[in-house]
Coordinates of C-alpha atoms in Angstrom, one line a residue:
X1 CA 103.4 40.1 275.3
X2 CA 103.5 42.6 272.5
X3 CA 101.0 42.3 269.3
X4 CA 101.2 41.0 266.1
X5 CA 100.2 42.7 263.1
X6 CA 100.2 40.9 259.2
X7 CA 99.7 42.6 256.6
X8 CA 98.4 40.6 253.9
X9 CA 97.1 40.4 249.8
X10 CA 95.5 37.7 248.0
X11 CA 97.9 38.7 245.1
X12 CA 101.5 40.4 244.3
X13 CA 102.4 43.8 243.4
X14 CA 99.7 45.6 245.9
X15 CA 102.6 47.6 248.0
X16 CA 101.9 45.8 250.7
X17 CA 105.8 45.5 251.4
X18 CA 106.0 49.1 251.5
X19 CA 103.0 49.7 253.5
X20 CA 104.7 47.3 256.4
X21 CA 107.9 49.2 256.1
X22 CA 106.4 52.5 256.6
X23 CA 103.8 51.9 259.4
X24 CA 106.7 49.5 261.4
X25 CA 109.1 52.3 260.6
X26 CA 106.1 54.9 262.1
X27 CA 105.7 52.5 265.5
X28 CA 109.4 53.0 266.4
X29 CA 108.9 56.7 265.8
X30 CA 106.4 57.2 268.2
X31 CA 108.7 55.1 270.6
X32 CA 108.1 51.0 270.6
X33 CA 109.7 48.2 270.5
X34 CA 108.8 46.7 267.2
X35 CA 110.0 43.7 264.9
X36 CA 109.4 43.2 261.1
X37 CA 109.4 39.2 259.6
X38 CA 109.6 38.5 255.9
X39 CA 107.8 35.3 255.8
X40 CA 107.3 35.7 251.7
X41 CA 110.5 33.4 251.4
X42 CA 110.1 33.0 247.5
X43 CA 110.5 36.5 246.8
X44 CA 111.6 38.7 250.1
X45 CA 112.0 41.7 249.5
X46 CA 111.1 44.0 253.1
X47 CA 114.6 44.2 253.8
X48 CA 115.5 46.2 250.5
X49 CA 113.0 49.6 251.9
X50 CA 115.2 49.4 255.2
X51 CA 118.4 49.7 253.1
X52 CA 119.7 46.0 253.2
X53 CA 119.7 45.1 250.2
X54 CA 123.4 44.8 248.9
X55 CA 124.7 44.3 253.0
X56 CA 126.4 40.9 253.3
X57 CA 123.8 39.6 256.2
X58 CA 125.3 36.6 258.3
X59 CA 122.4 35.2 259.0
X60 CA 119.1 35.1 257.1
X61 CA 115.5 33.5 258.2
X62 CA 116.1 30.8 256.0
X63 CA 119.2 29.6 258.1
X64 CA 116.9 29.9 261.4
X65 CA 114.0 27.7 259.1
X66 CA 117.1 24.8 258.5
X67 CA 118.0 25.4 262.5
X68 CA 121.3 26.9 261.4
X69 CA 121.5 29.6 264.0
X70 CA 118.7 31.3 266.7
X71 CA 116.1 33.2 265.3
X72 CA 117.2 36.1 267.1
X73 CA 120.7 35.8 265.4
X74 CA 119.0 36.9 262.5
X75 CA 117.8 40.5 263.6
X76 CA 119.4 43.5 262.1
X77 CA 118.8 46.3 264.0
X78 CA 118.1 49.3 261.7
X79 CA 116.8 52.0 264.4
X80 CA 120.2 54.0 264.2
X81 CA 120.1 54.4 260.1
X82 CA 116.0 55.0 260.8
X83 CA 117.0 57.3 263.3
X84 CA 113.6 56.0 265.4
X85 CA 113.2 56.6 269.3
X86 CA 112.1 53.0 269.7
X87 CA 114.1 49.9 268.1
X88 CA 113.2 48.5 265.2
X89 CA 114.6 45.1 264.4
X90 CA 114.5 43.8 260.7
X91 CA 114.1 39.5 260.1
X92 CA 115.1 39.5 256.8
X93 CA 114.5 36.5 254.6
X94 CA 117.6 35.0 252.0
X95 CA 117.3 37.1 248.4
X96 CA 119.4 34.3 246.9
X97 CA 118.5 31.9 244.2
X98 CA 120.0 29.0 245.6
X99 CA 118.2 29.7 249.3
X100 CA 115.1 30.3 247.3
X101 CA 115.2 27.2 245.0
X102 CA 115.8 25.2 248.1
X103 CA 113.0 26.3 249.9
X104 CA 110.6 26.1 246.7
X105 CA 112.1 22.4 246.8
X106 CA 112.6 21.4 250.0
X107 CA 110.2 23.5 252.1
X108 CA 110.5 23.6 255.5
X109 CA 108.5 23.0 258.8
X110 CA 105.8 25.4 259.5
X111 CA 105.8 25.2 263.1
X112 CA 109.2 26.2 263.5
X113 CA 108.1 29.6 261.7
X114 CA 105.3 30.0 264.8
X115 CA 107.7 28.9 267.4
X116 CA 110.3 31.7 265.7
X117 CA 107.4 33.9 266.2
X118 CA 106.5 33.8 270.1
X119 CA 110.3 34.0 270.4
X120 CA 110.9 37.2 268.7
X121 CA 108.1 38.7 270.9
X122 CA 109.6 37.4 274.2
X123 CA 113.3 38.2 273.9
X124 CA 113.3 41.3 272.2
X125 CA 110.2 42.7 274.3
X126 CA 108.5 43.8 271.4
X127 CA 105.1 46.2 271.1
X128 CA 104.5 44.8 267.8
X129 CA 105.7 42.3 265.5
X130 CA 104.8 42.8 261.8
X131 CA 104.7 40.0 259.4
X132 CA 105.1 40.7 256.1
X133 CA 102.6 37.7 254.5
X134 CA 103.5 35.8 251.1
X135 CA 100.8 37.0 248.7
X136 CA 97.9 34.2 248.1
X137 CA 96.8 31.4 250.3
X138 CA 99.3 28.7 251.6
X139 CA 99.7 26.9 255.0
X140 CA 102.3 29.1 255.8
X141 CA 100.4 32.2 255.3
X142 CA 97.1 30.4 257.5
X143 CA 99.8 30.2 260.1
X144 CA 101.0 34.1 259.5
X145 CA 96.9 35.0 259.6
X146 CA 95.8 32.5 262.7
X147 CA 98.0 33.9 265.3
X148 CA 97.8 37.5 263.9
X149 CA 95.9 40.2 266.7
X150 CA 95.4 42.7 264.0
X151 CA 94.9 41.7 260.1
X152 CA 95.4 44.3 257.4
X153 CA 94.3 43.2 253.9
X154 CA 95.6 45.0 251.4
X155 CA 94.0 45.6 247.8
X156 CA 94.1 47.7 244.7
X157 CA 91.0 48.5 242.9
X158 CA 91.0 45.3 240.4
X159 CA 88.6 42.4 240.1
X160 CA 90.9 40.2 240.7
X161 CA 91.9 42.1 243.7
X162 CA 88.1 42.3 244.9
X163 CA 87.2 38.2 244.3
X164 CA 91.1 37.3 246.4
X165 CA 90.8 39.3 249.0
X166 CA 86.7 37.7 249.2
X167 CA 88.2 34.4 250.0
X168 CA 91.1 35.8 252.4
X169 CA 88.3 37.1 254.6
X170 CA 86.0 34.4 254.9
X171 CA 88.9 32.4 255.8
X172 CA 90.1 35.1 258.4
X173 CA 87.0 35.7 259.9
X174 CA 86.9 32.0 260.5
X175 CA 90.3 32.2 263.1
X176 CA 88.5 34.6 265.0
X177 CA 91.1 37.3 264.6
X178 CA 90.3 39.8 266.9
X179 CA 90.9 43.1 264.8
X180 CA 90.5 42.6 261.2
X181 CA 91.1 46.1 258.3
X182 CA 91.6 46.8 254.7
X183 CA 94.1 48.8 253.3
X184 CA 93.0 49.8 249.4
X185 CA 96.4 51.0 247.5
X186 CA 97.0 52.8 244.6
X187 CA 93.3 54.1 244.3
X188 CA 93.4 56.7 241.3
X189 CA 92.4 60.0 241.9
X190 CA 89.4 60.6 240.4
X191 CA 87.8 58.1 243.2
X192 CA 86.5 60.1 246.0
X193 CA 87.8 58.3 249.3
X194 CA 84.5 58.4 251.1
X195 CA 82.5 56.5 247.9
X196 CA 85.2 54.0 247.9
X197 CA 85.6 52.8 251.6
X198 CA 81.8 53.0 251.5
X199 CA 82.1 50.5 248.9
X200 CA 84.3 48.2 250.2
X201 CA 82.9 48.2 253.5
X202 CA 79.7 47.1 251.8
X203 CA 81.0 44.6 250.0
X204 CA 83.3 42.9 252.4
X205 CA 81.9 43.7 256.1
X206 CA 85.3 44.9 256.8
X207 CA 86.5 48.5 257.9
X208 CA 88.9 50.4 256.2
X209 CA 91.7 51.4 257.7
X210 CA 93.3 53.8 255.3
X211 CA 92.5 54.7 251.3
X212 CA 96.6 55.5 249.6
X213 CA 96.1 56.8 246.6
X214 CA 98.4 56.3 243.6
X215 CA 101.5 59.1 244.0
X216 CA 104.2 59.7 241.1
X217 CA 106.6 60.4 244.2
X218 CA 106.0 57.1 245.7
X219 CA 106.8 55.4 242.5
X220 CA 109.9 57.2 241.8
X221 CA 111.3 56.3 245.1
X222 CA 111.2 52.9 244.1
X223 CA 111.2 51.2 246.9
X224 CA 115.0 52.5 247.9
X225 CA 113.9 53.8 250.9
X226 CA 111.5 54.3 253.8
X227 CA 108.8 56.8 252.2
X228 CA 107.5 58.2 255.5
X229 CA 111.0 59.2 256.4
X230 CA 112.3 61.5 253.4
X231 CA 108.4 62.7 252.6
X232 CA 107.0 63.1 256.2
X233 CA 103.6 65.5 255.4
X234 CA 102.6 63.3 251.7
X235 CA 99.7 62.2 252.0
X236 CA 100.5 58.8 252.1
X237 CA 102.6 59.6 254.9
X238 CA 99.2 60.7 256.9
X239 CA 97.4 57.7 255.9
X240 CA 100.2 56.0 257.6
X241 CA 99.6 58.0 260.5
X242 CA 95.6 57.0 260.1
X243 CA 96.5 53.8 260.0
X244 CA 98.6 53.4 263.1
X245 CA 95.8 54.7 264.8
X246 CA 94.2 51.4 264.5
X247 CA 96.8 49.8 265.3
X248 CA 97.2 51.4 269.2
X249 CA 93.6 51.7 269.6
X250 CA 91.9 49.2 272.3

């Protein structure tokens, strides 16, 4: 059975959308089989960086959650427009206020999310399944982080940042996950990368995987599309690459 890989933040607004798009969308380039899952149901947004944002989807993650269809009815295969060797199948989650509101209200039962999970893996044959976390701590994201075999924590440089992310590794470490990494985003340049990683390897017992540093091109593509793809040598596009090297390594 293929892998699964969350990547998750304590809070909102640390990229860590984009940085699942691109390193999912950099798998299926070098060839697998790979799966994305946009378990932030109160404010999905994944699907929007692979272009499906104003498609007419027939069937969302939320209708899978209410048993309304198969979970693997709700795959969108977005290789072809990606034009990746391996697939890439996108499990995009309802951007509609009434789906929303009713999951904020209703909820739903966590165990059919994990059951959704294994399923994915078996019937599509998937390398790696990527879940794209809700930001914070929930029972829904402990599920997401349990039954994760690589963990990649995302954080900016921000206090608030540092103290989250604290928690969300003393609560990982405790499920045993057997590869965990952090991901610092939008680092300002004047931070040499060596000093930082040093840092946060210090502070947290936790090895870096990759140091993005804040780039006016990645904020004026604005999440429209897959980064990797339209700026292949950026630098963030190599840290990508540095990235995924964690990800295949034994």
């Amino acid at each position: 059975m293929g892998k699964i890989v969350s990547v998750h933040s304590f809070r909102g607004g640390t990229g860590k959308s984009n940085i699942v798009a691109n390193l999912s969308t950099y798998c299926a380039l070098k060839g697998a089989k790979v799966g994305v899952i946009d378990t932030d149901i109160q404010s999905p947004g994944v699907h929007i960086i692979f272009g499906l944002g104003n498609k007419k989807l027939k069937y969302t993650l939320n209708d899978y959650l209410y048993k309304k269809c198969k979970i693997d009815d709700v795959a969108v295969d977005v290789s072809k427009q990606l034009k990746t060797k391996g697939n890439l199948y996108m499990f995009p989650a309802a951007l509609d206020a009434n789906e929303i509101t009713k999951i904020l209200r209703e909820g739903y039962e966590v165990s059919t999310m994990s059951e959704g999970f294994n399923e994915i893996l078996d019937k599509k044959n998937l390398d790696y399944l990527f879940i794209d976390t809700h930001p914070g701590l929930n029972e829904e994201t402990f599920l997401s982080i349990a039954v994760s075999d690589i963990l990649f924590v995302v954080l900016r440089s921000d206090e608030q940042d540092y103290l989250g992310t604290a928690v969300t590794l003393e609560i990982a470490k405790k499920f045993e996950i057997p590869k965990i990494f952090l991901i610092l985003n939008k680092i300002l340049p004047k931070y040499e990368k060596k000093d930082i990683e040093k840092k946060m390897q210090k502070a947290f017992h936790v090895p870096p995987a990759g140091t993005i540093y804040y780039s006016e091109e990645f904020a004026d593509l604005a999440s429209k599309e897959v980064f990797i793809l339209k700026y292949p040598e950026h630098a963030f596009s190599k840290t990508i690459e540095q990235i995924y090297g964690h990800i295949i390594e034994d």
